[in-house]
PDB file of C-alpha atoms in Angstrom:
ATOM      1  CA  UNK A   1     -17.159  16.453  11.749  1.00 37.00           C
ATOM      2  CA  UNK A   2     -19.536  16.850   8.813  1.00 35.00           C
ATOM      3  CA  UNK A   3     -18.268  19.228   6.191  1.00 35.00           C
ATOM      4  CA  UNK A   4     -20.413  22.139   5.031  1.00 31.00           C
ATOM      5  CA  UNK A   5     -20.304  21.188   1.371  1.00 28.00           C
ATOM      6  CA  UNK A   6     -22.059  17.845   1.829  1.00 28.00           C
ATOM      7  CA  UNK A   7     -24.944  17.639  -0.632  1.00 25.00           C
ATOM      8  CA  UNK A   8     -27.988  15.698   0.490  1.00 26.00           C
ATOM      9  CA  UNK A   9     -28.076  12.849   2.969  1.00 26.00           C
ATOM     10  CA  UNK A  10     -25.699   9.901   3.035  1.00 26.00           C
ATOM     11  CA  UNK A  11     -27.128   6.570   1.897  1.00 29.00           C
ATOM     12  CA  UNK A  12     -25.591   3.887   4.114  1.00 26.00           C
ATOM     13  CA  UNK A  13     -25.884   1.284   1.344  1.00 26.00           C
ATOM     14  CA  UNK A  14     -23.431   3.216  -0.804  1.00 27.00           C
ATOM     15  CA  UNK A  15     -20.595   1.743   1.286  1.00 24.00           C
ATOM     16  CA  UNK A  16     -20.948  -1.308  -0.939  1.00 29.00           C
ATOM     17  CA  UNK A  17     -20.331   0.820  -4.031  1.00 26.00           C
ATOM     18  CA  UNK A  18     -16.945   2.173  -4.965  1.00 34.00           C
ATOM     19  CA  UNK A  19     -17.439   5.948  -4.936  1.00 35.00           C
ATOM     20  CA  UNK A  20     -16.156   7.801  -7.963  1.00 40.00           C
ATOM     21  CA  UNK A  21     -13.116  10.093  -7.552  1.00 47.00           C
ATOM     22  CA  UNK A  22     -15.458  13.091  -7.771  1.00 49.00           C
ATOM     23  CA  UNK A  23     -17.287  11.830  -4.674  1.00 61.00           C
ATOM     24  CA  UNK A  24     -14.181  11.087  -2.604  1.00 65.00           C
ATOM     25  CA  UNK A  25     -14.051  14.517  -0.929  1.00 68.00           C
ATOM     26  CA  UNK A  26     -17.707  15.529  -0.705  1.00 75.00           C
ATOM     27  CA  UNK A  27     -18.059  14.660   2.967  1.00 84.00           C
ATOM     28  CA  UNK A  28     -15.856  13.731   5.881  1.00 88.00           C
ATOM     29  CA  UNK A  29     -17.141  10.143   5.652  1.00 89.00           C
ATOM     30  CA  UNK A  30     -16.178   9.908   1.987  1.00 89.00           C
ATOM     31  CA  UNK A  31     -12.750  11.300   2.842  1.00 93.00           C
ATOM     32  CA  UNK A  32     -12.290   8.718   5.603  1.00 93.00           C
ATOM     33  CA  UNK A  33     -13.247   5.914   3.209  1.00 90.00           C
ATOM     34  CA  UNK A  34     -10.947   7.245   0.499  1.00 91.00           C
ATOM     35  CA  UNK A  35      -8.007   7.439   2.893  1.00 94.00           C
ATOM     36  CA  UNK A  36      -8.676   3.988   4.299  1.00 91.00           C
ATOM     37  CA  UNK A  37      -8.855   2.428   0.835  1.00 90.00           C
ATOM     38  CA  UNK A  38      -5.545   4.030  -0.086  1.00 92.00           C
ATOM     39  CA  UNK A  39      -3.999   2.889   3.185  1.00 92.00           C
ATOM     40  CA  UNK A  40      -5.134  -0.685   2.448  1.00 89.00           C
ATOM     41  CA  UNK A  41      -3.706  -0.425  -1.052  1.00 89.00           C
ATOM     42  CA  UNK A  42      -0.264   0.469   0.340  1.00 92.00           C
ATOM     43  CA  UNK A  43      -0.400  -2.373   2.872  1.00 88.00           C
ATOM     44  CA  UNK A  44      -1.734  -4.984   0.462  1.00 83.00           C
ATOM     45  CA  UNK A  45       0.646  -4.121  -2.365  1.00 79.00           C
ATOM     46  CA  UNK A  46       3.774  -3.831  -0.316  1.00 71.00           C
ATOM     47  CA  UNK A  47       5.177  -0.488   0.653  1.00 65.00           C
ATOM     48  CA  UNK A  48       5.730   2.895  -0.911  1.00 67.00           C
ATOM     49  CA  UNK A  49       6.035   4.288  -4.401  1.00 84.00           C
ATOM     50  CA  UNK A  50       3.007   5.666  -6.156  1.00 88.00           C
ATOM     51  CA  UNK A  51       0.573   3.910  -3.818  1.00 91.00           C
ATOM     52  CA  UNK A  52       2.031   5.778  -0.863  1.00 94.00           C
ATOM     53  CA  UNK A  53       1.941   9.033  -2.822  1.00 94.00           C
ATOM     54  CA  UNK A  54      -1.767   8.438  -3.470  1.00 94.00           C
ATOM     55  CA  UNK A  55      -2.394   8.121   0.260  1.00 95.00           C
ATOM     56  CA  UNK A  56      -0.316  11.225   0.970  1.00 96.00           C
ATOM     57  CA  UNK A  57      -2.123  13.242  -1.708  1.00 95.00           C
ATOM     58  CA  UNK A  58      -5.495  12.262  -0.257  1.00 95.00           C
ATOM     59  CA  UNK A  59      -4.202  13.215   3.197  1.00 96.00           C
ATOM     60  CA  UNK A  60      -3.022  16.602   1.962  1.00 96.00           C
ATOM     61  CA  UNK A  61      -6.460  17.240   0.479  1.00 94.00           C
ATOM     62  CA  UNK A  62      -8.083  16.237   3.773  1.00 95.00           C
ATOM     63  CA  UNK A  63      -5.813  18.711   5.572  1.00 96.00           C
ATOM     64  CA  UNK A  64      -6.723  21.495   3.144  1.00 94.00           C
ATOM     65  CA  UNK A  65     -10.436  20.800   3.581  1.00 94.00           C
ATOM     66  CA  UNK A  66     -10.134  21.265   7.344  1.00 95.00           C
ATOM     67  CA  UNK A  67     -10.385  17.643   8.468  1.00 95.00           C
ATOM     68  CA  UNK A  68      -8.991  16.523  11.813  1.00 96.00           C
ATOM     69  CA  UNK A  69      -7.468  13.180  12.708  1.00 95.00           C
ATOM     70  CA  UNK A  70     -10.070  12.614  15.423  1.00 95.00           C
ATOM     71  CA  UNK A  71     -12.966  13.498  13.130  1.00 95.00           C
ATOM     72  CA  UNK A  72     -11.863  10.980  10.511  1.00 95.00           C
ATOM     73  CA  UNK A  73     -11.089   8.398  13.186  1.00 94.00           C
ATOM     74  CA  UNK A  74     -14.691   8.684  14.379  1.00 94.00           C
ATOM     75  CA  UNK A  75     -15.970   8.166  10.847  1.00 92.00           C
ATOM     76  CA  UNK A  76     -13.954   4.948  10.477  1.00 91.00           C
ATOM     77  CA  UNK A  77     -15.018   3.744  13.922  1.00 90.00           C
ATOM     78  CA  UNK A  78     -18.655   4.349  12.993  1.00 89.00           C
ATOM     79  CA  UNK A  79     -18.184   2.286   9.831  1.00 86.00           C
ATOM     80  CA  UNK A  80     -16.510  -0.470  11.855  1.00 83.00           C
ATOM     81  CA  UNK A  81     -19.334  -0.498  14.394  1.00 85.00           C
ATOM     82  CA  UNK A  82     -21.905  -0.762  11.595  1.00 81.00           C
ATOM     83  CA  UNK A  83     -20.197  -3.838  10.154  1.00 74.00           C
ATOM     84  CA  UNK A  84     -20.518  -2.483   6.626  1.00 71.00           C
ATOM     85  CA  UNK A  85     -18.006  -3.346   3.934  1.00 73.00           C
ATOM     86  CA  UNK A  86     -15.966  -0.942   1.826  1.00 73.00           C
ATOM     87  CA  UNK A  87     -15.338  -1.601  -1.825  1.00 71.00           C
ATOM     88  CA  UNK A  88     -11.599  -1.633  -2.520  1.00 64.00           C
ATOM     89  CA  UNK A  89      -9.685   0.180  -5.211  1.00 53.00           C
ATOM     90  CA  UNK A  90      -9.376  -3.007  -7.253  1.00 51.00           C
ATOM     91  CA  UNK A  91      -6.746  -5.695  -7.180  1.00 45.00           C
ATOM     92  CA  UNK A  92      -3.875  -6.457  -9.509  1.00 40.00           C
ATOM     93  CA  UNK A  93      -6.058  -8.775 -11.543  1.00 43.00           C
ATOM     94  CA  UNK A  94      -8.557  -6.035 -12.239  1.00 45.00           C
ATOM     95  CA  UNK A  95     -11.172  -7.508  -9.905  1.00 47.00           C
ATOM     96  CA  UNK A  96     -12.525  -5.591  -6.955  1.00 56.00           C
ATOM     97  CA  UNK A  97     -12.505  -6.636  -3.344  1.00 69.00           C
ATOM     98  CA  UNK A  98     -14.562  -5.748  -0.300  1.00 73.00           C
ATOM     99  CA  UNK A  99     -13.329  -5.517   3.233  1.00 68.00           C
ATOM    100  CA  UNK A 100     -14.423  -4.446   6.671  1.00 74.00           C
ATOM    101  CA  UNK A 101     -12.728  -1.859   8.850  1.00 78.00           C
ATOM    102  CA  UNK A 102     -10.911  -3.220  11.906  1.00 81.00           C
ATOM    103  CA  UNK A 103      -9.747  -1.287  14.962  1.00 84.00           C
ATOM    104  CA  UNK A 104      -6.014  -1.891  14.524  1.00 89.00           C
ATOM    105  CA  UNK A 105      -6.214  -0.761  10.890  1.00 89.00           C
ATOM    106  CA  UNK A 106      -8.106   2.362  11.887  1.00 92.00           C
ATOM    107  CA  UNK A 107      -5.443   3.225  14.470  1.00 94.00           C
ATOM    108  CA  UNK A 108      -2.613   2.813  11.989  1.00 95.00           C
ATOM    109  CA  UNK A 109      -4.391   4.575   9.122  1.00 95.00           C
ATOM    110  CA  UNK A 110      -5.179   7.589  11.302  1.00 96.00           C
ATOM    111  CA  UNK A 111      -1.613   7.609  12.649  1.00 97.00           C
ATOM    112  CA  UNK A 112      -0.352   7.790   9.071  1.00 97.00           C
ATOM    113  CA  UNK A 113      -2.757  10.655   8.454  1.00 97.00           C
ATOM    114  CA  UNK A 114      -1.615  12.456  11.621  1.00 98.00           C
ATOM    115  CA  UNK A 115       2.000  12.171  10.471  1.00 98.00           C
ATOM    116  CA  UNK A 116       1.034  13.669   7.104  1.00 98.00           C
ATOM    117  CA  UNK A 117      -0.751  16.548   8.856  1.00 97.00           C
ATOM    118  CA  UNK A 118       2.160  17.209  11.236  1.00 97.00           C
ATOM    119  CA  UNK A 119       4.657  17.091   8.380  1.00 97.00           C
ATOM    120  CA  UNK A 120       2.682  19.831   6.642  1.00 96.00           C
ATOM    121  CA  UNK A 121       2.895  21.884   9.854  1.00 95.00           C
ATOM    122  CA  UNK A 122       6.693  21.404   9.818  1.00 94.00           C
ATOM    123  CA  UNK A 123       7.227  22.962   6.397  1.00 92.00           C
ATOM    124  CA  UNK A 124       9.131  26.264   6.675  1.00 86.00           C
ATOM    125  CA  UNK A 125       6.653  28.144   4.524  1.00 79.00           C
ATOM    126  CA  UNK A 126       2.920  27.782   4.001  1.00 75.00           C
ATOM    127  CA  UNK A 127       2.590  24.981   1.471  1.00 80.00           C
ATOM    128  CA  UNK A 128      -1.053  23.983   1.961  1.00 91.00           C
ATOM    129  CA  UNK A 129      -3.876  26.409   2.690  1.00 90.00           C
ATOM    130  CA  UNK A 130      -6.285  25.007   5.290  1.00 92.00           C
ATOM    131  CA  UNK A 131      -9.969  25.901   5.235  1.00 89.00           C
ATOM    132  CA  UNK A 132     -10.392  25.660   8.989  1.00 90.00           C
ATOM    133  CA  UNK A 133      -8.903  27.104  12.143  1.00 91.00           C
ATOM    134  CA  UNK A 134      -9.402  23.804  14.002  1.00 92.00           C
ATOM    135  CA  UNK A 135      -6.103  22.100  14.876  1.00 95.00           C
ATOM    136  CA  UNK A 136      -5.594  19.172  12.475  1.00 96.00           C
ATOM    137  CA  UNK A 137      -4.256  16.876  15.208  1.00 97.00           C
ATOM    138  CA  UNK A 138      -4.684  16.609  18.959  1.00 95.00           C
ATOM    139  CA  UNK A 139      -2.125  18.147  21.312  1.00 95.00           C
ATOM    140  CA  UNK A 140      -0.951  14.722  22.491  1.00 95.00           C
ATOM    141  CA  UNK A 141      -0.323  13.431  18.970  1.00 96.00           C
ATOM    142  CA  UNK A 142       1.399  16.672  18.010  1.00 97.00           C
ATOM    143  CA  UNK A 143       3.697  16.397  21.027  1.00 96.00           C
ATOM    144  CA  UNK A 144       4.538  12.784  20.223  1.00 96.00           C
ATOM    145  CA  UNK A 145       5.352  13.232  16.532  1.00 97.00           C
ATOM    146  CA  UNK A 146       6.322  16.856  15.892  1.00 97.00           C
ATOM    147  CA  UNK A 147       9.987  16.350  16.764  1.00 97.00           C
ATOM    148  CA  UNK A 148      10.159  13.217  14.617  1.00 98.00           C
ATOM    149  CA  UNK A 149       8.690  14.997  11.598  1.00 98.00           C
ATOM    150  CA  UNK A 150      10.718  18.170  12.208  1.00 97.00           C
ATOM    151  CA  UNK A 151      14.033  16.264  12.176  1.00 97.00           C
ATOM    152  CA  UNK A 152      13.166  14.781   8.796  1.00 97.00           C
ATOM    153  CA  UNK A 153      11.871  18.093   7.427  1.00 96.00           C
ATOM    154  CA  UNK A 154      15.093  19.812   8.491  1.00 95.00           C
ATOM    155  CA  UNK A 155      17.171  17.156   6.718  1.00 95.00           C
ATOM    156  CA  UNK A 156      15.009  17.546   3.611  1.00 95.00           C
ATOM    157  CA  UNK A 157      15.007  21.338   3.385  1.00 93.00           C
ATOM    158  CA  UNK A 158      18.400  22.252   4.845  1.00 92.00           C
ATOM    159  CA  UNK A 159      20.580  19.329   3.795  1.00 90.00           C
ATOM    160  CA  UNK A 160      18.731  18.040   0.745  1.00 91.00           C
ATOM    161  CA  UNK A 161      18.504  14.569   2.239  1.00 91.00           C
ATOM    162  CA  UNK A 162      15.943  11.902   1.376  1.00 89.00           C
ATOM    163  CA  UNK A 163      16.867   9.446   4.161  1.00 92.00           C
ATOM    164  CA  UNK A 164      18.152   9.510   7.729  1.00 94.00           C
ATOM    165  CA  UNK A 165      19.720   6.932  10.036  1.00 95.00           C
ATOM    166  CA  UNK A 166      16.887   5.045  11.689  1.00 97.00           C
ATOM    167  CA  UNK A 167      18.752   5.186  14.994  1.00 97.00           C
ATOM    168  CA  UNK A 168      18.489   8.990  15.018  1.00 96.00           C
ATOM    169  CA  UNK A 169      14.712   8.762  14.840  1.00 97.00           C
ATOM    170  CA  UNK A 170      14.536   5.986  17.399  1.00 97.00           C
ATOM    171  CA  UNK A 171      16.434   8.216  19.810  1.00 97.00           C
ATOM    172  CA  UNK A 172      13.892  10.970  19.193  1.00 97.00           C
ATOM    173  CA  UNK A 173      11.055   8.558  19.954  1.00 96.00           C
ATOM    174  CA  UNK A 174      12.820   7.406  23.098  1.00 96.00           C
ATOM    175  CA  UNK A 175      13.301  10.987  24.282  1.00 96.00           C
ATOM    176  CA  UNK A 176       9.617  11.838  23.806  1.00 96.00           C
ATOM    177  CA  UNK A 177       7.807   8.670  24.828  1.00 93.00           C
ATOM    178  CA  UNK A 178      10.410   6.542  26.575  1.00 94.00           C
ATOM    179  CA  UNK A 179      10.067   3.854  23.912  1.00 94.00           C
ATOM    180  CA  UNK A 180      11.069   3.391  20.278  1.00 96.00           C
ATOM    181  CA  UNK A 181       9.493   1.356  17.523  1.00 96.00           C
ATOM    182  CA  UNK A 182      11.146  -1.427  15.569  1.00 96.00           C
ATOM    183  CA  UNK A 183      13.647  -0.224  12.916  1.00 96.00           C
ATOM    184  CA  UNK A 184      11.435  -1.385  10.018  1.00 94.00           C
ATOM    185  CA  UNK A 185       8.461   0.522  11.432  1.00 95.00           C
ATOM    186  CA  UNK A 186      10.528   3.662  12.027  1.00 97.00           C
ATOM    187  CA  UNK A 187      11.842   3.430   8.467  1.00 96.00           C
ATOM    188  CA  UNK A 188       8.279   3.257   7.134  1.00 95.00           C
ATOM    189  CA  UNK A 189       7.306   6.321   9.204  1.00 96.00           C
ATOM    190  CA  UNK A 190      10.306   8.169   7.797  1.00 97.00           C
ATOM    191  CA  UNK A 191       9.334   7.216   4.259  1.00 95.00           C
ATOM    192  CA  UNK A 192       5.846   8.599   4.884  1.00 96.00           C
ATOM    193  CA  UNK A 193       7.270  11.947   6.023  1.00 97.00           C
ATOM    194  CA  UNK A 194       9.650  12.233   3.079  1.00 96.00           C
ATOM    195  CA  UNK A 195       6.832  11.298   0.684  1.00 95.00           C
ATOM    196  CA  UNK A 196       4.658  14.029   2.177  1.00 96.00           C
ATOM    197  CA  UNK A 197       7.426  16.592   1.777  1.00 96.00           C
ATOM    198  CA  UNK A 198       7.936  15.550  -1.837  1.00 93.00           C
ATOM    199  CA  UNK A 199       4.220  16.040  -2.517  1.00 94.00           C
ATOM    200  CA  UNK A 200       3.754  19.417  -0.794  1.00 94.00           C
ATOM    201  CA  UNK A 201       7.173  20.927  -1.486  1.00 91.00           C
ATOM    202  CA  UNK A 202       9.151  19.153  -4.229  1.00 87.00           C
ATOM    203  CA  UNK A 203      12.817  20.151  -4.112  1.00 77.00           C
ATOM    204  CA  UNK A 204      14.219  18.406  -7.166  1.00 64.00           C
ATOM    205  CA  UNK A 205      13.045  18.246 -10.776  1.00 54.00           C
ATOM    206  CA  UNK A 206      11.554  14.968 -11.901  1.00 53.00           C
ATOM    207  CA  UNK A 207      13.798  12.953 -14.206  1.00 46.00           C
TER     208      UNK A 207
END
């Protein structure tokens, strides 16, 4: 999917240059790169917090701009096939790093994005206006994760909760797919959903 507001043609060599924040959302390829860099930042720096919120915020923007999980997956797969490197967001020492896109990272990054998109769909009122009528995620992905996200959204909105027993979510996974993920993985998925809800529909004032 190429977005209508792309200006000019894309120079393939720019993958070696860290795009400025103003460029991050000018095309679907830029959006895919921006999301992937933020995904890598969460993985490389260990977990949630502000790094996870940065990924979620970029995902929310991608949703609003009408992106789909499959469209952005294709962009990352095209980058992987080309063998080009992406400039990172910088490391803790202030130096930058370059890395290539690998298939397993693409799958996980796009799964994170799909969970963000589905969480937005589970909010009880319209929290993010989408500039497209195209479904943000495929029917299969929606079927697999909607119940998972809905359970967490219900706990967040109705009960004011910010965490759930992992076992509850494993049972939901088992009911839908016949399998459940490891507790640590399920906990990280839950954290992603709660982080998305906090970004799109904050319920408590910041201290």
